[in-house]
Each structure stands twice: as structure tokens, then as C-alpha cells.
Short mmCIF file of C-alpha atoms in Angstrom, two decimals:
data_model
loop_
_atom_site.label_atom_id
_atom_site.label_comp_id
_atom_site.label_asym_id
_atom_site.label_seq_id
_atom_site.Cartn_x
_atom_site.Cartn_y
_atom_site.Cartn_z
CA UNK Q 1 -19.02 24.53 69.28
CA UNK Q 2 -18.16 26.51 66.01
CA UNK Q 3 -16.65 29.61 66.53
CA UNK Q 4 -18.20 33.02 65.80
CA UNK Q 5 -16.99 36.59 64.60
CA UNK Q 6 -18.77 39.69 64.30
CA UNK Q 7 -18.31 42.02 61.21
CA UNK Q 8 -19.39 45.96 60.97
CA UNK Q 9 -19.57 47.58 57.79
CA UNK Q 10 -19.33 51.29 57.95
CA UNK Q 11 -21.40 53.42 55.09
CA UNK Q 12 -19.96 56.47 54.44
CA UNK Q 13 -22.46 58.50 52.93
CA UNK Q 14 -23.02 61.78 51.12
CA UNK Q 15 -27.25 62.33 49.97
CA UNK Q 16 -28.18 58.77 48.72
CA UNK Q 17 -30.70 56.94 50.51
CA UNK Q 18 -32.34 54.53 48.42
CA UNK Q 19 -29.05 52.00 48.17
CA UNK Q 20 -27.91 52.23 51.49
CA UNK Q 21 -31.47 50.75 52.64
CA UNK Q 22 -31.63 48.73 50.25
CA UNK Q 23 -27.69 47.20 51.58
CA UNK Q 24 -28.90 47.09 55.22
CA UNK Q 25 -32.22 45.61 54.71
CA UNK Q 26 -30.16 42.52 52.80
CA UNK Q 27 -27.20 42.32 55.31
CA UNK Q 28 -30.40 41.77 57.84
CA UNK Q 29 -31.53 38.99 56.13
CA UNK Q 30 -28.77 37.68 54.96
CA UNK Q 31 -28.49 35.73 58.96
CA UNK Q 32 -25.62 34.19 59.75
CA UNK Q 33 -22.91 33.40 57.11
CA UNK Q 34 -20.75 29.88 57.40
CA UNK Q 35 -17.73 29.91 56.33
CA UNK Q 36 -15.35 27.04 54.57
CA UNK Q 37 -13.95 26.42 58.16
CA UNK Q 38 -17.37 26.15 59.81
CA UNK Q 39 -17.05 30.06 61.64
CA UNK Q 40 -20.17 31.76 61.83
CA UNK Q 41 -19.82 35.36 60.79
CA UNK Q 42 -22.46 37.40 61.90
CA UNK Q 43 -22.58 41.08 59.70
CA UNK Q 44 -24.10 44.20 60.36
CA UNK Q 45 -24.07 47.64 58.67
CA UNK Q 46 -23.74 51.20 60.50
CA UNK Q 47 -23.74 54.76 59.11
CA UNK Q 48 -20.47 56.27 59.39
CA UNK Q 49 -20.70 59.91 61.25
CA UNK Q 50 -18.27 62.62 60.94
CA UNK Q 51 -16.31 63.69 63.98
CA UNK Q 52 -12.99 64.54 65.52
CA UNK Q 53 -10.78 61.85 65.81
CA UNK Q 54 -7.75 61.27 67.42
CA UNK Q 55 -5.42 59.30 65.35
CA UNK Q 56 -4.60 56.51 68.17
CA UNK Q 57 -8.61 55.80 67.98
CA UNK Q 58 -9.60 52.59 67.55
CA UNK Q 59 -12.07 51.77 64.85
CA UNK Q 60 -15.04 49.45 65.72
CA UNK Q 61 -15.47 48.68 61.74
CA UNK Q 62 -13.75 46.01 59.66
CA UNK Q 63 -14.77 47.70 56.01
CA UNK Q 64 -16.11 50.79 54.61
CA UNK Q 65 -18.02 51.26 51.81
CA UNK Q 66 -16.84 55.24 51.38
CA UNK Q 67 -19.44 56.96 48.86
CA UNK Q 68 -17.92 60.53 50.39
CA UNK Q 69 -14.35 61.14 50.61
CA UNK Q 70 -13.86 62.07 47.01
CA UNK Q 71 -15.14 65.84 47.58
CA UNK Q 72 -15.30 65.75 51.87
CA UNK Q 73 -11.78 65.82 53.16
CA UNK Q 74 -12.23 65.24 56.73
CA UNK Q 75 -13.52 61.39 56.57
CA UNK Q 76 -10.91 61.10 53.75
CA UNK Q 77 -8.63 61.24 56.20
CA UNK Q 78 -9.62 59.16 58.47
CA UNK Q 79 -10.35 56.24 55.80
CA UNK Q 80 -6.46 56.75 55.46
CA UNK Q 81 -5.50 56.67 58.81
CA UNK Q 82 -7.84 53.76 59.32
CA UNK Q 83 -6.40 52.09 56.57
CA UNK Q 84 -2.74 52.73 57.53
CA UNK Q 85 -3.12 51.79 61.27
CA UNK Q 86 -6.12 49.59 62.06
CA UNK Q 87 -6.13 47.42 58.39
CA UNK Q 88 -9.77 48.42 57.74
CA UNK Q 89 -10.60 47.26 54.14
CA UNK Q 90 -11.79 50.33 52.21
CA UNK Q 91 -14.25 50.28 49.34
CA UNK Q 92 -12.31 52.25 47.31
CA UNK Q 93 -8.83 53.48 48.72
CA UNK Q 94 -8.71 56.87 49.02
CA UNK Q 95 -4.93 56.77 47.97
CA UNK Q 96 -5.45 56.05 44.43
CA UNK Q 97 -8.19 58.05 43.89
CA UNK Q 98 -6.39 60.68 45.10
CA UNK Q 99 -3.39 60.58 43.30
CA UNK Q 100 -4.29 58.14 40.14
CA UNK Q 101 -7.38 60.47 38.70
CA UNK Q 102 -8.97 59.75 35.09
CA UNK Q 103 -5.27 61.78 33.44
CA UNK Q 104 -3.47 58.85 35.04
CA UNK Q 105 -5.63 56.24 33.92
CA UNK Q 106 -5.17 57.43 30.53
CA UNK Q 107 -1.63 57.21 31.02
CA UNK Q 108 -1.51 53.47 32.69
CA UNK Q 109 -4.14 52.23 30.24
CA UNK Q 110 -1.88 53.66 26.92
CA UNK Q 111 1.00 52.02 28.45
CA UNK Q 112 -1.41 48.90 28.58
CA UNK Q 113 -1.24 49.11 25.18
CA UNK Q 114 -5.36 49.80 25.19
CA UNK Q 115 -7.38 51.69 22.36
CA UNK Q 116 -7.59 55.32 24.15
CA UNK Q 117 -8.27 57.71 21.77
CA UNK Q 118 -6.03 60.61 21.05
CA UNK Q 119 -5.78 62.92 23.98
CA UNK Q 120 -3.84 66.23 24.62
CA UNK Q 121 -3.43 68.09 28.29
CA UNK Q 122 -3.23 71.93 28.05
CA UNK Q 123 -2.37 74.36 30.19
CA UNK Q 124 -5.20 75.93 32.44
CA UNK Q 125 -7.03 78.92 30.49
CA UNK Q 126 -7.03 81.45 34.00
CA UNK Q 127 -4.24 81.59 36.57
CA UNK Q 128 -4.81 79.65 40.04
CA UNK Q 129 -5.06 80.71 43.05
CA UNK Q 130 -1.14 80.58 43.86
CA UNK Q 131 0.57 83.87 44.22
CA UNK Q 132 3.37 82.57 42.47
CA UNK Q 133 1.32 81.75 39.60
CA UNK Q 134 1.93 84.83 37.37
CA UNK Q 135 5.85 84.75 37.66
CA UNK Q 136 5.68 81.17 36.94
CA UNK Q 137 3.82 81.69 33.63
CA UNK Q 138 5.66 84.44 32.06
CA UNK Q 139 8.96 82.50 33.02
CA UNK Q 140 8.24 79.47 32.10
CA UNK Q 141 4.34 78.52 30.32
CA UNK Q 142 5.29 77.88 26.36
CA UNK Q 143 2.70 79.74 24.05
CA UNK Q 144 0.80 77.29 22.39
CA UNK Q 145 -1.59 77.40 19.60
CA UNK Q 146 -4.64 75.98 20.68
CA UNK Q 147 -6.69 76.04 17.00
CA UNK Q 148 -3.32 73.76 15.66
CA UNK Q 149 -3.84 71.11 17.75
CA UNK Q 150 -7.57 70.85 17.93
CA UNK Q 151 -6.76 70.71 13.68
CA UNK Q 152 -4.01 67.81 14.44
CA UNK Q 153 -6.39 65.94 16.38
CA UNK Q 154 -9.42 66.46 14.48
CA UNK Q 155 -13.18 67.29 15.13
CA UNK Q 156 -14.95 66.32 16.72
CA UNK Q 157 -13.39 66.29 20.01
CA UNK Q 158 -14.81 66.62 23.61
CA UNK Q 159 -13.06 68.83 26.05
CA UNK Q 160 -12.98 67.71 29.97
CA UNK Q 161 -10.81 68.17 32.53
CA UNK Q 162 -8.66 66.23 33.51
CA UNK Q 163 -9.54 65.03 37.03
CA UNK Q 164 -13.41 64.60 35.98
CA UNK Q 165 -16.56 63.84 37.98
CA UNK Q 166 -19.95 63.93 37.60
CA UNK Q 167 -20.10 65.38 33.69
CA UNK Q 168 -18.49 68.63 34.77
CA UNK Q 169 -16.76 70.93 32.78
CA UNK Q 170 -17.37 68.22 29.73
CA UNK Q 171 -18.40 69.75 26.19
CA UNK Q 172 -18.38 68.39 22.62
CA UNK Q 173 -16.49 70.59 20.47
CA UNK Q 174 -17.32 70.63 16.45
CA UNK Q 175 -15.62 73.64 15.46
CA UNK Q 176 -12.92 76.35 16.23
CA UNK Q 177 -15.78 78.69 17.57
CA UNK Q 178 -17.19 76.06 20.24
CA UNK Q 179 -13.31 75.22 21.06
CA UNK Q 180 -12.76 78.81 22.43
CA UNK Q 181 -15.57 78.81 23.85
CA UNK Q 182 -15.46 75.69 26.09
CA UNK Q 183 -11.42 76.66 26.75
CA UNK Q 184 -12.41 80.33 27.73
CA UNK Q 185 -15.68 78.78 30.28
CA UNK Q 186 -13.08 76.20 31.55
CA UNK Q 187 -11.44 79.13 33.57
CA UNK Q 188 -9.12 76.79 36.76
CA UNK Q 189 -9.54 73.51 35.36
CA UNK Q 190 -7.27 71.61 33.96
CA UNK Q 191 -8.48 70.29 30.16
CA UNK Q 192 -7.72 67.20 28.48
CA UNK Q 193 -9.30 67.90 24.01
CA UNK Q 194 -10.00 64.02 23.72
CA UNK Q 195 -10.39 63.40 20.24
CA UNK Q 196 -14.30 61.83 19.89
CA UNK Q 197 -15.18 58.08 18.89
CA UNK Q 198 -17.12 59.80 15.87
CA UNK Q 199 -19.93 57.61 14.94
CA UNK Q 200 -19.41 54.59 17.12
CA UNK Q 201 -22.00 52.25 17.61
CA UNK Q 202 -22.61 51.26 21.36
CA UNK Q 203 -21.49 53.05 24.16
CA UNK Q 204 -21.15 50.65 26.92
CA UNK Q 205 -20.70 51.42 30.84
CA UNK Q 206 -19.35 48.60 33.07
CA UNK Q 207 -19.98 48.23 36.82
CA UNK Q 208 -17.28 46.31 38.83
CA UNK Q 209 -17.19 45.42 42.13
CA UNK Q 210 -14.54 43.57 43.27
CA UNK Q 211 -14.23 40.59 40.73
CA UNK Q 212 -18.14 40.94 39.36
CA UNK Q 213 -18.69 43.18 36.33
CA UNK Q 214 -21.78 43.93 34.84
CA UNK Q 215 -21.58 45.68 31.22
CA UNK Q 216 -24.89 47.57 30.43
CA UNK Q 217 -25.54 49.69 27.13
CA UNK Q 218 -25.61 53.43 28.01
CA UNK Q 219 -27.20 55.88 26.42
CA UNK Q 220 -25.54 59.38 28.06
CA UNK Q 221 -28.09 61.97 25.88
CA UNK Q 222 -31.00 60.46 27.77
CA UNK Q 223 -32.30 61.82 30.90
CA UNK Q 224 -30.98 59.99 33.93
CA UNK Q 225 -34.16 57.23 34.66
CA UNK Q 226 -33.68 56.23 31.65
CA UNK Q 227 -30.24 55.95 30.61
CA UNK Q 228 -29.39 52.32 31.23
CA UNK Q 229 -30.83 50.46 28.30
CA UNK Q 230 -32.34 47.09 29.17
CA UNK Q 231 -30.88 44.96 26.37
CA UNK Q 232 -29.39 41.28 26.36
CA UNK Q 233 -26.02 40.40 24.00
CA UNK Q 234 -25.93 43.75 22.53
CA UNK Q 235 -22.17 42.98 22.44
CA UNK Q 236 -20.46 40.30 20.54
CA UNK Q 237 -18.77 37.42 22.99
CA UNK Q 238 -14.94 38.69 21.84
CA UNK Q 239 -16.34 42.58 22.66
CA UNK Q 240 -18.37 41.88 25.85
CA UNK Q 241 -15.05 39.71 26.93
CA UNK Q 242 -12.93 42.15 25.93
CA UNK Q 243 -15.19 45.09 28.03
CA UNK Q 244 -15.11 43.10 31.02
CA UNK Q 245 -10.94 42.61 31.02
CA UNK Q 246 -10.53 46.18 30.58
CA UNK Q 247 -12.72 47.46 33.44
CA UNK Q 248 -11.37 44.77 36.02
CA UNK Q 249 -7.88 45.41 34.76
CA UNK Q 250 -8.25 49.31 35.46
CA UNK Q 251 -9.62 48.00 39.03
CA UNK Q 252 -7.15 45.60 39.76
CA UNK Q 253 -4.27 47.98 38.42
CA UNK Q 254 -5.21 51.38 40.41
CA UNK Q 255 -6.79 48.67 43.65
CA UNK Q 256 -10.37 50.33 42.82
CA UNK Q 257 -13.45 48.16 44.33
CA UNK Q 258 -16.27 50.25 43.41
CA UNK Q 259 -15.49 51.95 40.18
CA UNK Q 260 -17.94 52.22 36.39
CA UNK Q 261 -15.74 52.21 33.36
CA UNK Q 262 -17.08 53.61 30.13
CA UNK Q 263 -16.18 52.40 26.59
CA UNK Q 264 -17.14 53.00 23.13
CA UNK Q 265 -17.25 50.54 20.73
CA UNK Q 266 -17.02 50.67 16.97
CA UNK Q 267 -16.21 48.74 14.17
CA UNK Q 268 -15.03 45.65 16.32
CA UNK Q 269 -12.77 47.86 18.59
CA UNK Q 270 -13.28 48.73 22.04
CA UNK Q 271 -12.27 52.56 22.91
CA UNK Q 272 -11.67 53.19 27.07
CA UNK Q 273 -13.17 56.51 27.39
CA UNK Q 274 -13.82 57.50 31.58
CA UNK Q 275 -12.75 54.97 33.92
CA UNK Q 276 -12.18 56.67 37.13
CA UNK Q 277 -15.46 57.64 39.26
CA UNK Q 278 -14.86 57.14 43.27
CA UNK Q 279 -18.74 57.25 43.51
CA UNK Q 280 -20.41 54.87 40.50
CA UNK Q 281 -24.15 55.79 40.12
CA UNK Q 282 -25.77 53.01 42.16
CA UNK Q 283 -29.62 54.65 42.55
CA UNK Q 284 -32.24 52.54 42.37
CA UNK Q 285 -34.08 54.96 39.80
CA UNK Q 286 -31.27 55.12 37.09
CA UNK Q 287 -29.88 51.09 37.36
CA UNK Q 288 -33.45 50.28 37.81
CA UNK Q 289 -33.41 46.28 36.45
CA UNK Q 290 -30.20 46.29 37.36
CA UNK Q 291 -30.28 47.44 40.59
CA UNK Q 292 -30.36 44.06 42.47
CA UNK Q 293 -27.23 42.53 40.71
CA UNK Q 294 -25.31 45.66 42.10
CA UNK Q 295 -26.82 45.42 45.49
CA UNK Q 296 -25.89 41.83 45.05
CA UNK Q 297 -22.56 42.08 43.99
CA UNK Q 298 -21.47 44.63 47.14
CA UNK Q 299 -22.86 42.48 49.50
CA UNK Q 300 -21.30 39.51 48.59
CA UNK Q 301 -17.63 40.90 47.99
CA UNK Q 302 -17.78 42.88 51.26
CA UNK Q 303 -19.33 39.97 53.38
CA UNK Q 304 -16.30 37.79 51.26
CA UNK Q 305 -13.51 40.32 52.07
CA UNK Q 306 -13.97 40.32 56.08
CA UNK Q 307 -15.22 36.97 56.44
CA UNK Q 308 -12.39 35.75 54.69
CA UNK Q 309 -10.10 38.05 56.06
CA UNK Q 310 -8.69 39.75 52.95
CA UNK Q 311 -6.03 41.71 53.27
CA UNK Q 312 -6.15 45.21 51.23
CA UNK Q 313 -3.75 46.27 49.01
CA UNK Q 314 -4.25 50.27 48.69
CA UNK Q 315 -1.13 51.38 46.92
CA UNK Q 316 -0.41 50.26 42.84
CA UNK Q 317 2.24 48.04 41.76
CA UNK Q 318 2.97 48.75 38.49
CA UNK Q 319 5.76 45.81 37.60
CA UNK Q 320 3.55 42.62 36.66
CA UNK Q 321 1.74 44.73 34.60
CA UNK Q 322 3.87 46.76 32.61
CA UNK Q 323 5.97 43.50 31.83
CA UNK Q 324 3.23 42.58 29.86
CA UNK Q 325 2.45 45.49 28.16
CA UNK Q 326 6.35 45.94 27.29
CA UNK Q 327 6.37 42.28 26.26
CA UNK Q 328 7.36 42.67 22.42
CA UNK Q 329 6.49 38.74 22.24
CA UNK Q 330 2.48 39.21 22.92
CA UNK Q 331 -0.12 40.98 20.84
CA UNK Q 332 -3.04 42.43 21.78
CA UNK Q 333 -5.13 39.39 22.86
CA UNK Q 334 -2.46 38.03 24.34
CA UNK Q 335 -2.28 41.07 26.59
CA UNK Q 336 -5.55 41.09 27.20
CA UNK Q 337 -5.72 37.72 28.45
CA UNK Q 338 -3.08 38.16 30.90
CA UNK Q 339 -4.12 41.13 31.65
CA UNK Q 340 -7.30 39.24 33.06
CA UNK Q 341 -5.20 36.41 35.02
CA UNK Q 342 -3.63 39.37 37.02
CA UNK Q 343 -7.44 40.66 38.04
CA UNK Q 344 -8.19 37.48 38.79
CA UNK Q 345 -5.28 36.91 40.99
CA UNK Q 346 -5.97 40.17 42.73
CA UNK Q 347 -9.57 39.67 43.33
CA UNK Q 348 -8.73 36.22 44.25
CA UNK Q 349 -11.89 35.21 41.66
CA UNK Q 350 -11.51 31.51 41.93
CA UNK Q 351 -11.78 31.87 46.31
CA UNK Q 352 -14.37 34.32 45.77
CA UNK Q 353 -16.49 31.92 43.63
CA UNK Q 354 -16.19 29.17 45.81
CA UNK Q 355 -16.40 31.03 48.93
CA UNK Q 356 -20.08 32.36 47.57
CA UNK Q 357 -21.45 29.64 46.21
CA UNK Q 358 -20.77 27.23 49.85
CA UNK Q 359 -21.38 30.18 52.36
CA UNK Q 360 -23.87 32.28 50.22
CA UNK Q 361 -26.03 29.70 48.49
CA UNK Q 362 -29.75 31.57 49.29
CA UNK Q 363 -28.61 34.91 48.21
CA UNK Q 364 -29.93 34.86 45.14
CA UNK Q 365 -33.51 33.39 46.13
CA UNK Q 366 -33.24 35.72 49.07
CA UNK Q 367 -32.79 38.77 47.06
CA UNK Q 368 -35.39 37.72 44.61
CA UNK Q 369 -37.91 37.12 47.41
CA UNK Q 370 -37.00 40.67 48.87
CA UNK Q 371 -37.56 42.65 45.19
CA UNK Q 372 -40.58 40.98 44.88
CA UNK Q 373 -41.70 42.35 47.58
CA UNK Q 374 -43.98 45.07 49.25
CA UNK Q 375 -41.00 46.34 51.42
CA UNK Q 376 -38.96 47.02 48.16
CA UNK Q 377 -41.93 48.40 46.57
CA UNK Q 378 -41.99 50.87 49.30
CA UNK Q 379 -38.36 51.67 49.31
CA UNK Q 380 -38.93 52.32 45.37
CA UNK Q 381 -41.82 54.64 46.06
CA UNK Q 382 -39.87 56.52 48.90
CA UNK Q 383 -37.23 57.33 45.98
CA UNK Q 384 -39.29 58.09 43.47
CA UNK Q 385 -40.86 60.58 45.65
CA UNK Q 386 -37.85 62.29 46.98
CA UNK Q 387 -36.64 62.37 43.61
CA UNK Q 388 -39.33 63.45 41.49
CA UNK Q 389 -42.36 66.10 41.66
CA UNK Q 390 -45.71 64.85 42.34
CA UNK Q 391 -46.98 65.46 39.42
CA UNK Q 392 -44.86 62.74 37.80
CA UNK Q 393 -44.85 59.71 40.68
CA UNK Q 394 -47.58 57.74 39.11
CA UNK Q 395 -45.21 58.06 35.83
CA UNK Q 396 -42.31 56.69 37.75
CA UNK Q 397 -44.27 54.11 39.85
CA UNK Q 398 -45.18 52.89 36.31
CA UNK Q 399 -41.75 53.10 34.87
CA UNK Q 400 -39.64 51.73 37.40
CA UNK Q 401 -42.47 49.09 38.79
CA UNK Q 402 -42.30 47.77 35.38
CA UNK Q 403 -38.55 47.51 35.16
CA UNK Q 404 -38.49 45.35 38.52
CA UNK Q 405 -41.01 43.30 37.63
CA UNK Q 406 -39.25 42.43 34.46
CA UNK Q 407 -36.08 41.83 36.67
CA UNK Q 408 -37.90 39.39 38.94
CA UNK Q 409 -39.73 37.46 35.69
CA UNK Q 410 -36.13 37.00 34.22
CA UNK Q 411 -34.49 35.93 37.61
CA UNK Q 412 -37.45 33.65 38.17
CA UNK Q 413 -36.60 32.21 34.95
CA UNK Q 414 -33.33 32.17 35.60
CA UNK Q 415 -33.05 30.10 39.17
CA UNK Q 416 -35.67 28.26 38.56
CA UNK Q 417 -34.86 24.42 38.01
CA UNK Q 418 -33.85 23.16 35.06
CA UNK Q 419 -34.44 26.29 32.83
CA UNK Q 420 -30.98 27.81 32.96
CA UNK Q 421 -27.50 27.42 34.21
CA UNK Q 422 -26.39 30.95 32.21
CA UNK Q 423 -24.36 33.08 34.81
CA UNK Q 424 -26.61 36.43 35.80
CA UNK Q 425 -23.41 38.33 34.54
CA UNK Q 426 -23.15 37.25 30.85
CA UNK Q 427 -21.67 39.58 28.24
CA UNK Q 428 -24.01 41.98 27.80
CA UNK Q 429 -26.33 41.89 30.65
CA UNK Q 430 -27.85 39.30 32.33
CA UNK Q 431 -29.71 35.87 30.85
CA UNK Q 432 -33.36 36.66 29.88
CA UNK Q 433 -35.98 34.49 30.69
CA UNK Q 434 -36.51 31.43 28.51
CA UNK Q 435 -39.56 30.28 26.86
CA UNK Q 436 -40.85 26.94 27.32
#
């Protein structure tokens, strides 16, 4: 008789609604999984609640997929102690996040000997709350002419702090008058003046989760639904390649899961730009055709990680890395490439392949059977309409009913026999369908 294991995945949630449905309607039909060894793994999902815990508890889930603890301490803490103790795998760890925010993964990814532009940390613009604050500053805080180096590193520039999240605090600066300005409004925060990618010609956002990347062409002055440009091979292979190593090394580095990486590319050369968000935009109405690959993608490397019984790795180990970036023997391709054959080994890619393509061989016919369907449609309608005023759902059923039924024609295309062998994750975006 083949054994059997059962496998909870916790959500922890903040206000989404459409992709957590969406990932417990396809861990329902995924059925049973079989692994290599013949063990039947049998998966189900479960919204995490927020309570008092006592730190000998025992935890009834094997992974979390943590959407929260970024901004809500409480459950932050218990991912760690859950982590620490009971070997839960955590989608992302809390510990990096915490400590390794977007200033650090300027730092690591310099050292990496990547193309960041020229960035400058200064000094907060109004004390913080600390009483010892003022003493501090007229002791110690260097006066600093603020209009020199905004001249050194030239305009424009963009002004963010340094922790980031969500676009706040961010502001393009083209002149001395709009530098004040944004310094003076940035009041507690802490400011990186990032000197801009001026005139570049694709800005490109990649999703990663665990060793799957998807790189999609971004376009941030549009409003949210529309955003996410629906275009094939709008990168060069060498660039696309290139935009996929960078985002899996920043995962792999810092032990993120979960995480969007944005790049701007010009001229040939790709610039890292914002590659530390705890909580990647996965809703339904901004990914839209793209949408299913994520849902995709997080089902199949959290049903891999506790099927499989991977064993997380939550704190950074700098050595391997850096002794390829300090090699003096190995340019910048050479880099890169290695680079990628330490993701891979921490992803374990090559398992992961082979572990969804013999226990996971329906996903992708299951998933296309469930988009195509009335019970998406109504999950799509049930977004649209606690996202958007009635006056503009018909505009949105149009919009985004249009998008997935694009998806669906080009995944039809693609699975269907014969027409195309093309990987859904090619550089770029996905295959498009083929003609005949």
C-alpha cells in the first residue's frame, strides 16, 4: 500500500481576495499528488488567523505563504518562531526582509558587480522620535550640502527612501527646486537620490517564485489594470537571460521566494532598480494574462517544497557569492553565469523540474480547463466589482475578459499537440499562439 502524507498551507493574508481563491480553488483540484517514491501527498490550504500564541505551540502547517508580516508585527513573529522551532517553510522569511531591505540590496547587488545606478543615502530631513536624537545630531550629524551632490550625480534623479514599499515617499526630481521639495516632504524617512536611467527604453518587472521567473514589460505611469503590457520577446535573448539571472540571483542571495524585481534597460545594459517587495502584486486585475502562470508557479513550488521535504534556508550566506564577484579572473558574463548555477543550486531547479513534470503532469491542462471556465469568470467578476465602481464593471468585464481569453487561446496553442514545445516562461513572456 503506498504511503500517504498530508500537507497544510497556511495563507497569511492582509485585504486580497481574488488570489487566495484563486490558490485554494487549484490546490482542490489539484487531487492527490505522487511523488518520485510513489507517496501520495494530499494538500490543502487554510487561512492563517491572528492570535496569542504561546511559543511551545505546535503548528499544524508545513508552509506559509505570508502576504502580511511586512507591516503587521504580531504574525511576524510567529512566522519566526515557527520557523526557528517547528521548520515551517516560509514564503518569504521574515528575517531577510527584515534586516536585508531594498538599501541592502543595493549594497549586495554593487558588490555583485551589477549595473545599479548611482545612489547616495542622506541623512533624515526631521529628527525621529528618539529623545536622544537632538544631542546626537549637533554632536555628531556632518553638514552636508544637499544641491552639491544632487549636481555630482546629475538630473534627473528620483528620491525614495530607503526601505521602500508600495511607491511611497518616491518622486522624480528635475531640478534644485523639486529636490527641496521632495527632501523637505520626506520629513522621518530615510532617502536614497538614485540617479535616473534617463531615457531608457523598456522597463521590465520580473516575478520569481522559487526557481520560475516570469519577465513582463511594465509600464509604471499607467494606471494599475493596465500596467503589465502584454507583449512577446520585447527583450533580446542575451537581455531577457540576463533579467532572469539577476532577479533569481537577488532571490537566491537574500533566500526570498516571493519577491518582483524591477530593471531598466537601455542601450544593451540592464540597470537593477527595486528588488525588494515582501508582498509582489499578484491581483488578478493588474497581472491579468498573466495571472495563471503566477498562480501556477506558487502552487507548484509550494506543493514541491513540502512534498519533497525541502529544507529552508532563512538566513544569507554571503561567501559563494562574493568569491565570484571578487574573482579578478571573470568578467561580467562570466559572473553572471555563475551567478545563475548558485540559484539553481539553491532552488534545486534541476529536482524541481523533474519533480513537476512526473508528479504534476495535468497542471497545466488543469489550470487551463479552470480559466476557461465559468467559476473563474465569476471569481474575475467578484474582483472587478470590489475593486471598481459600478459605473465602470462592464468596462472591466470587457477588459480583463478579453485578456483571459487571449491567455487561454495562447495556452491552447501552446499544449496542444504538436504545435509547440516553447517553455510558457520564455524571455520575454510567454510563447504566443502559432498559426497554422
Amino acid at each position: 500500500m503506498a504511503k500517504s502524507q498530508e500537507h497544510l498551507i497556511g495563507l497569511l493574508l492582509g485585504a486580497e481576495g481574488d488570489w487566495p481563491r484563486a490558490f485554494e480553488t487549484l490546490a482542490q483540484r489539484m487531487g492527490v499528488v505522487t511523488g518520485p517514491d510513489g507517496t501520495q501527498h494530499h494538500v490543502s490550504t487554510e487561512r492563517v488567523t491572528i492570535e496569542p500564541f504561546n511559543l511551545r505551540d505546535k503548528p499544524r502547517h508545513d508552509l506559509v505563504i505570508d502576504r502580511l508580516a511586512h507591516w503587521y508585527y504580531h504574525p511576524r513573529e510567529w512566522l519566526k518562531k515557527v520557523a526557528l522551532m517547528d521548520d515551517v517553510y516560509l514564503l518569504n522569511s521574515p528575517f531577510t526582509f527584515q534586516s536585508m531591505e531594498k538599501h541592502s540590496a543595493y549594497c549586495a547587488l554593487l558588490r555583485l558587480g551589477m549595473n545599479v545606478p548611482e545612489t547616495v543615502l542622506v541623512p533624515y530631513k526631521n529628527p525621529i522620535d528618539n529623545v536622544r536624537w537632538a544631542y546626537t545630531s549637533e554632536k555628531y550629524n556632518k553638514s552636508f550640502d544637499l544641491d552639491r551632490i544632487a549636481d555630482e550625480l546629475g538630473y534627473p534623479m528620483f528620491m525614495k527612501p530607503f526601505d521602500g514599499g508600495a511607491w511611497r515617499g518616491v518622486s522624480m526630481i528635475k531640478d534644485r527646486a523639486a529636490l527641496h521639495e521632495a527632501y523637505d516632504d520626506s520629513g522621518e524617512m530615510l532617502m536614497h537620490l538614485q540617479k535616473a536611467v534617463d531615457g531608457f527604453e523598456v522597463f521590465a518587472r520580473a516575478l520569481t517564485i522559487g526557481p520560475e521567473s516570469m519577465v513582463m514589460k511594465f509600464r509604471p505611469d499607467e494606471p494599475m489594470h493596465n500596467r503589465y503590457a502584454v507583449e512577446h520577446g520585447f527583450l533580446s535573448d542575451a537581455v531577457g537571460t540576463e533579467a532572469v539571472t539577476i532577479a533569481q540571483t537577488v532571490n537566491a542571495f537574500f533566500r526570498w521566494e516571493f519577491n518582483s524585481c524591477e530593471m531598466l534597460v537601455k542601450d544593451g545594459v540592464v540597470y537593477p532598480i527595486d528588488y525588494a517587495n515582501a508582498c509582489p502584486d499578484v491581483a488578478v486585475t493588474s497581472l491579468h494574462y498573466y495571472f495563471p502562470w503566477a498562480m501556477k508557479a506558487l502552487l507548484k513550488w509550494s506543493v514541491f517544497c513540502v512534498a519533497t521535504g525541502r529544507k529552508a534556508r532563512t538566513q544569507v550566506d554571503t561567501d559563494p557569492w562574493f568569491a565570484v564577484a571578487d574573482d579578478p579572473a571573470l568578467d561580467y558574463q562570466a559572473k553572471l553565469a555563475a551567478y545563475q548555477g548558485l540559484a539553481d543550486d539553491h532552488f534545486e531547479t534541476e529536482r524541481y523540474r523533474e519533480f513537476v513534470e512526473t508528479a504534476l503532469p495535468h497542471l497545466d491542462e488543469m489550470v487551463l480547463e479552470w480559466v476557461d471556465s465559468d467559476d473563474f469568470r465569476s471569481l474575475l467578476t467578484d474582483t472587478i466589482r470590489a475593486t471598481y465602481p459600478e459605473r465602470e464593471w462592464d468596462t472591466f468585464e470587457g477588459h480583463f475578459g478579453g485578456l483571459t481569453r487571449l491567455w487561454v487561446a495562447d495556452e491552447t496553442s501552446r499544449l496542444s499537440p504538436g504545435r509547440s514545445a516553447a517553455d510558457e516562461t520564455v524571455v520575454g513572456g510567454p510563447a504566443p499562439a502559432l498559426a497554422d
